[in-house]
PDB file of C-alpha atoms in Angstrom:
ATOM      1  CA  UNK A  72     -42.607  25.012  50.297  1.00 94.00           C
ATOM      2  CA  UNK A  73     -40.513  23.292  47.289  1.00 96.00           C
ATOM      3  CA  UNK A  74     -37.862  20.642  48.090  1.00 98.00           C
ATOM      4  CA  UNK A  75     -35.791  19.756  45.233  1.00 97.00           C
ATOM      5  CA  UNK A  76     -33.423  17.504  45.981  1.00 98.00           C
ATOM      6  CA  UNK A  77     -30.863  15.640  42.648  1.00 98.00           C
ATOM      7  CA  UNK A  78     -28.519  13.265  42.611  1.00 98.00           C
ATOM      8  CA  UNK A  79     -26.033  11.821  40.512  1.00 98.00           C
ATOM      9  CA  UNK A  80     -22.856  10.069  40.767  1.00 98.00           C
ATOM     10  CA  UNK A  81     -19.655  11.661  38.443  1.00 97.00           C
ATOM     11  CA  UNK A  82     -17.071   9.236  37.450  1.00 96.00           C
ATOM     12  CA  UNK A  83     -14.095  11.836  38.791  1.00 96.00           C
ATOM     13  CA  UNK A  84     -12.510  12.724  42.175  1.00 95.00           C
ATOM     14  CA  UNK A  85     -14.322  14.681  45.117  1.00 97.00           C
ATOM     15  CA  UNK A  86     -11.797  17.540  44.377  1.00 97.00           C
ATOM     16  CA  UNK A  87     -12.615  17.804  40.672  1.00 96.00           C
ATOM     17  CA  UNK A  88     -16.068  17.455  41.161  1.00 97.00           C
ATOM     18  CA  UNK A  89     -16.543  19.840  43.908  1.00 98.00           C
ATOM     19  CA  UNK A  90     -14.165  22.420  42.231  1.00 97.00           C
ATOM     20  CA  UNK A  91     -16.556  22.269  39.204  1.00 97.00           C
ATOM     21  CA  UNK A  92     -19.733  22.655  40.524  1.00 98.00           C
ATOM     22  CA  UNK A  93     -18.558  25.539  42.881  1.00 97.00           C
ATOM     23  CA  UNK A  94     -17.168  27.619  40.222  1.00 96.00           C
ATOM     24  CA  UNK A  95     -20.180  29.604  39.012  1.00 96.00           C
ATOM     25  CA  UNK A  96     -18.835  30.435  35.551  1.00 95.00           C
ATOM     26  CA  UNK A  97     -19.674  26.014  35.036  1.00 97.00           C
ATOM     27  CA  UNK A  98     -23.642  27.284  36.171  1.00 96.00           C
ATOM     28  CA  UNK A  99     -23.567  28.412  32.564  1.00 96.00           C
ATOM     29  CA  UNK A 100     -23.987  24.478  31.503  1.00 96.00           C
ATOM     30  CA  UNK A 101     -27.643  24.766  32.547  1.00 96.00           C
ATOM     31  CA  UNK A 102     -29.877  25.720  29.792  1.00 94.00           C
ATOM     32  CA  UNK A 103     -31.089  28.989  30.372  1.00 92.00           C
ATOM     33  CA  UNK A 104     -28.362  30.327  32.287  1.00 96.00           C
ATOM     34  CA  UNK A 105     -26.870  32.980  30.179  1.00 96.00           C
ATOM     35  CA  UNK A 106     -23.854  34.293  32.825  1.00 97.00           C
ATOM     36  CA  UNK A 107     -22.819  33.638  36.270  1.00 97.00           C
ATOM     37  CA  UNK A 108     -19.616  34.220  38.401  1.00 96.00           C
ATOM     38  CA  UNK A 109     -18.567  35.625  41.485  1.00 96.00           C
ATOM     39  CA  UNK A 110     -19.708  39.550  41.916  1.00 95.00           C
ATOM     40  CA  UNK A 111     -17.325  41.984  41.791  1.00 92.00           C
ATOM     41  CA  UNK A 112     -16.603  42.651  45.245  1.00 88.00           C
ATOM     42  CA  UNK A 113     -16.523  38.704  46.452  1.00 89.00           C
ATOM     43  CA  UNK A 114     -13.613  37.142  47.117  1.00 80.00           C
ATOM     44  CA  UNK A 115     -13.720  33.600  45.585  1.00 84.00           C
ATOM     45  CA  UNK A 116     -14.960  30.653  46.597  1.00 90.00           C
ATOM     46  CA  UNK A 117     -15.434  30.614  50.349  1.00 94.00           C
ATOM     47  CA  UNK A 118     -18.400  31.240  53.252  1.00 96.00           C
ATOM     48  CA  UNK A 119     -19.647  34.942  52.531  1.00 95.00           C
ATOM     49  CA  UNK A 120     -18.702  34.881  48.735  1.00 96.00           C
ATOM     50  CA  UNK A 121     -21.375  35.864  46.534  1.00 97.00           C
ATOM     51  CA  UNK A 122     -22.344  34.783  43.147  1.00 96.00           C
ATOM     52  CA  UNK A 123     -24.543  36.295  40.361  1.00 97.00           C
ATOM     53  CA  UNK A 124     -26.299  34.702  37.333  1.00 97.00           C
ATOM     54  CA  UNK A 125     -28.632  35.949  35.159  1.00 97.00           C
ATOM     55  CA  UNK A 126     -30.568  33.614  33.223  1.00 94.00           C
ATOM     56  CA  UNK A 127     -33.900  33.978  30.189  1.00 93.00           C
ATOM     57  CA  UNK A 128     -36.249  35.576  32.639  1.00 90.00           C
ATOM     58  CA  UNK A 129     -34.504  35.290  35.787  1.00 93.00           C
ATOM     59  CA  UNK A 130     -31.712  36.440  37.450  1.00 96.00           C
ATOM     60  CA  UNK A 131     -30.124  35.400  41.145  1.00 95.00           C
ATOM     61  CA  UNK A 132     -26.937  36.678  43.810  1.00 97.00           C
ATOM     62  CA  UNK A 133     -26.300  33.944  46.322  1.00 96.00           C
ATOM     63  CA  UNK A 134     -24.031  33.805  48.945  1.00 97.00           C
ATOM     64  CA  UNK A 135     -22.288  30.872  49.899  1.00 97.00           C
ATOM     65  CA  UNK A 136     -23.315  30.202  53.394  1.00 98.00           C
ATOM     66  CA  UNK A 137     -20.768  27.345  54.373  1.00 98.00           C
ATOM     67  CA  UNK A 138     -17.852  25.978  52.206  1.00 98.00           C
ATOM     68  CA  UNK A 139     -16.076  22.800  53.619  1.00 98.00           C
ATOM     69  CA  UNK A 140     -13.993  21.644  49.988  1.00 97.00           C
ATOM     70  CA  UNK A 141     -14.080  18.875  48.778  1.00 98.00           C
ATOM     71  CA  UNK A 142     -17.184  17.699  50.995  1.00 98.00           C
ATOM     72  CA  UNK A 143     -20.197  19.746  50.819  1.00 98.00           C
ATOM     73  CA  UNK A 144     -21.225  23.718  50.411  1.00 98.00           C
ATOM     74  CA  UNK A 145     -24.254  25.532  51.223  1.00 98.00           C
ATOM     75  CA  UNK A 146     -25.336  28.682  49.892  1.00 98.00           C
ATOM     76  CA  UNK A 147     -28.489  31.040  49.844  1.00 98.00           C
ATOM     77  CA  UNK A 148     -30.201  32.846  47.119  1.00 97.00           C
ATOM     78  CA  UNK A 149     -30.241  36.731  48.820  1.00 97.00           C
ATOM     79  CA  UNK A 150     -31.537  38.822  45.532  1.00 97.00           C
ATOM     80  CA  UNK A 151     -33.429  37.649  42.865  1.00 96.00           C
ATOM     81  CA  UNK A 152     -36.154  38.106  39.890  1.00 95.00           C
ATOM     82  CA  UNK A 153     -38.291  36.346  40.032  1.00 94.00           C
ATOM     83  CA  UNK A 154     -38.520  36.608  44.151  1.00 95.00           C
ATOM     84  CA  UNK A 155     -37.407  33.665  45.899  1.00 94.00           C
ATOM     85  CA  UNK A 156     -37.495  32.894  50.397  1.00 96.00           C
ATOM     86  CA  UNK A 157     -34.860  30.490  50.164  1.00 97.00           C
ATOM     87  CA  UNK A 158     -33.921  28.664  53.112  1.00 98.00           C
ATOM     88  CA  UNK A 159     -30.816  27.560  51.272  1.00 98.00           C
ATOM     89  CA  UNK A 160     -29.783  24.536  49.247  1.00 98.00           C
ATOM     90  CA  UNK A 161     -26.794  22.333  49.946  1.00 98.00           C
ATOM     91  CA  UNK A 162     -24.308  20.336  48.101  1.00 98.00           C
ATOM     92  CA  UNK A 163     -22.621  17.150  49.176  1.00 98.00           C
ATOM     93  CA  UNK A 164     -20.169  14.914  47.429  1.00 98.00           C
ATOM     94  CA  UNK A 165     -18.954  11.073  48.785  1.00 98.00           C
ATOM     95  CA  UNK A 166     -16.273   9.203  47.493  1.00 98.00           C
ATOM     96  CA  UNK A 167     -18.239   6.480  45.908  1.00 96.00           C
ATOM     97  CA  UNK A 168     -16.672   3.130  44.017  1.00 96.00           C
ATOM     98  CA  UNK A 169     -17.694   4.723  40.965  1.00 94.00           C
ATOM     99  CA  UNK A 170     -16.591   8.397  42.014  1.00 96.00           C
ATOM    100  CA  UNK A 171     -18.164  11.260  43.281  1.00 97.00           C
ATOM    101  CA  UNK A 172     -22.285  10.890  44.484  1.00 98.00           C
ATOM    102  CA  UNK A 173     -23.563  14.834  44.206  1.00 98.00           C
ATOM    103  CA  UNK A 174     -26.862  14.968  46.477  1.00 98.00           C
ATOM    104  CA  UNK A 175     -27.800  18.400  46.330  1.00 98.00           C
ATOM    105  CA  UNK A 176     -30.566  19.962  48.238  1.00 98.00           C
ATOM    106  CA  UNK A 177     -32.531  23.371  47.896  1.00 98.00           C
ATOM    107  CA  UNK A 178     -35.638  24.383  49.839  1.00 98.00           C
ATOM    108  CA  UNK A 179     -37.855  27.779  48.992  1.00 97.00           C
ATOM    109  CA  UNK A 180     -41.009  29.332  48.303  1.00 96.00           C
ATOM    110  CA  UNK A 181     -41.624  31.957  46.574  1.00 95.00           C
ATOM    111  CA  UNK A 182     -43.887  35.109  48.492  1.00 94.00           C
ATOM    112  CA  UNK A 183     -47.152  35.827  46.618  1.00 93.00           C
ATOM    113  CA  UNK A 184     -46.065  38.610  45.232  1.00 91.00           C
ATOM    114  CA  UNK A 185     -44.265  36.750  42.814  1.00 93.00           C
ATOM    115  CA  UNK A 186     -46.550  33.956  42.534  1.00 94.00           C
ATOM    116  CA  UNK A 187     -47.222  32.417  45.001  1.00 94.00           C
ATOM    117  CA  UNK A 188     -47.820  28.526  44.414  1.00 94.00           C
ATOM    118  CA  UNK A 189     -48.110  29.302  40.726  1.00 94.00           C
ATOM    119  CA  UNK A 190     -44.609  29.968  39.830  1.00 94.00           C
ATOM    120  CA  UNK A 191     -43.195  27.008  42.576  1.00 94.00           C
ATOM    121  CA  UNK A 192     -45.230  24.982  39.997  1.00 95.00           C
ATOM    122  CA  UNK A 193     -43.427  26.143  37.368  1.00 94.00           C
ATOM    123  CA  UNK A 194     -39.765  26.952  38.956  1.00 93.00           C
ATOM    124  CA  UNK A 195     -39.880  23.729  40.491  1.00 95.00           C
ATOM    125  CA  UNK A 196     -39.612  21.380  37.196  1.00 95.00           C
ATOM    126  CA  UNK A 197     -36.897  24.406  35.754  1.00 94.00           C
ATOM    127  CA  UNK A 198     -34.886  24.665  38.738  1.00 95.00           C
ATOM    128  CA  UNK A 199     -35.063  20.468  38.910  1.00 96.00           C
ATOM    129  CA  UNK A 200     -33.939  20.144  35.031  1.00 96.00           C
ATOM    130  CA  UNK A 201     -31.227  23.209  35.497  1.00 96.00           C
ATOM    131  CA  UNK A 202     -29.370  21.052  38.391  1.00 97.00           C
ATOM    132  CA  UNK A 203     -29.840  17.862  36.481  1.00 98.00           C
ATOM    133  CA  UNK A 204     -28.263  19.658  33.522  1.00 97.00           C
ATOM    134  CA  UNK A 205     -25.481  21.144  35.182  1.00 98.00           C
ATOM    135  CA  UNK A 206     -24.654  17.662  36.825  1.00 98.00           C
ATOM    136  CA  UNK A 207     -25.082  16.145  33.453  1.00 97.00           C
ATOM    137  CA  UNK A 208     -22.273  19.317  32.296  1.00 97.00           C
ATOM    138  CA  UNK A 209     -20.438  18.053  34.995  1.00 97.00           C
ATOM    139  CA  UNK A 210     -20.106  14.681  34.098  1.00 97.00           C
ATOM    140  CA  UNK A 211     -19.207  15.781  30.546  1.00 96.00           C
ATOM    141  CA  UNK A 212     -16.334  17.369  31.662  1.00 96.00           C
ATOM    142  CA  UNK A 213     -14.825  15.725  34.204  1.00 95.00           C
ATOM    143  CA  UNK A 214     -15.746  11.811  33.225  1.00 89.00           C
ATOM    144  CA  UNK A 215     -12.648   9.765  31.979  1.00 66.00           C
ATOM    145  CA  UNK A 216     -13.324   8.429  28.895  1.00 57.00           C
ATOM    146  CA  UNK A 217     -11.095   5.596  27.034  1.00 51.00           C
ATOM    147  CA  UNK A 218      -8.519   7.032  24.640  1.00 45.00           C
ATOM    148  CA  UNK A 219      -9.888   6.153  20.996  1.00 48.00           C
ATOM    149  CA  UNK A 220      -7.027   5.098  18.036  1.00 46.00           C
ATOM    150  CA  UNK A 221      -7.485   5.940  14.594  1.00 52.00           C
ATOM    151  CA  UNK A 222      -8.981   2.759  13.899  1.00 55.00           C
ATOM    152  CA  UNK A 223     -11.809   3.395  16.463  1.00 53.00           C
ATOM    153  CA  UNK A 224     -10.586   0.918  18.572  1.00 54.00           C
ATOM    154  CA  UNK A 225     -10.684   1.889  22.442  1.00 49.00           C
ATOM    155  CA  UNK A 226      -6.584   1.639  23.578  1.00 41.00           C
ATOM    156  CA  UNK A 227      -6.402   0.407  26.804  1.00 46.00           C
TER     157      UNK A 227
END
């Protein structure tokens, strides 16, 4: 059994933060995700949605298995190559003095068929850098940063 757990804290509101981590066209910001968003016949972001993303070697549809904006989502990988038994993973966001703090949680194995141990070896340090790149993608986006004049002097 892997349990990945990342966190990180975004200087931006629990709205904006939570808004751009559960829009799956933003999964994209982790490196070898190619495409994600919501399959065809979801509805959006809310409990029973469903999102796809196909990555180099990989590809996953997860539905999102609770949605409570702008506090915390879980959702569950249903489909994927290679196969995953996910129990689920989880996303939480605090106010913090400095923002947003993103904990986010995922448990799985994967069944012997695929791998067994083996591939958690592997999927476990690229699933680990994927979230750490898409909260890095987060914080890119979203972080204020101070206005800059023409004389490269920060303006207040």
């Amino acid at each position: 059994m892997v349990k990945l757990q990342v966190e990180r804290t975004i200087a931006a509101s629990p709205e904006r933060v939570f808004d751009w981590l559960a829009d799956p066209a933003n999964l994209t910001a982790a490196p070898l995700a190619l495409r994600a968003g919501f399959a065809k016949d979801s509805s959006g972001p809310d409990v029973g949605a469903v999102r796809q993303v196909t990555g180099v070697g990989m590809w996953f549809r997860e539905e999102i298995t609770a949605y409570d904006a702008p506090r915390s989502y879980s959702y569950r990988i249903v489909r994927s190559f290679p196969a995953f038994d996910h129990e689920g993973g989880t996303l939480t966001f605090s106010p913090s003095v400095d923002g947003t703090h993103v904990d986010w949680v995922s448990t799985y194995t994967h069944p012997a068929r695929a791998g067994g141990k083996a591939m958690e070896a592997v999927s476990s340090r690229l699933l680990r850098s994927s979230f750490l790149a898409l909260l890095a993608g987060c914080a890119k986006a979203l972080e204020l940063r101070p206005a800059i004049s023409r004389t490269g002097k920060a303006r207040p």
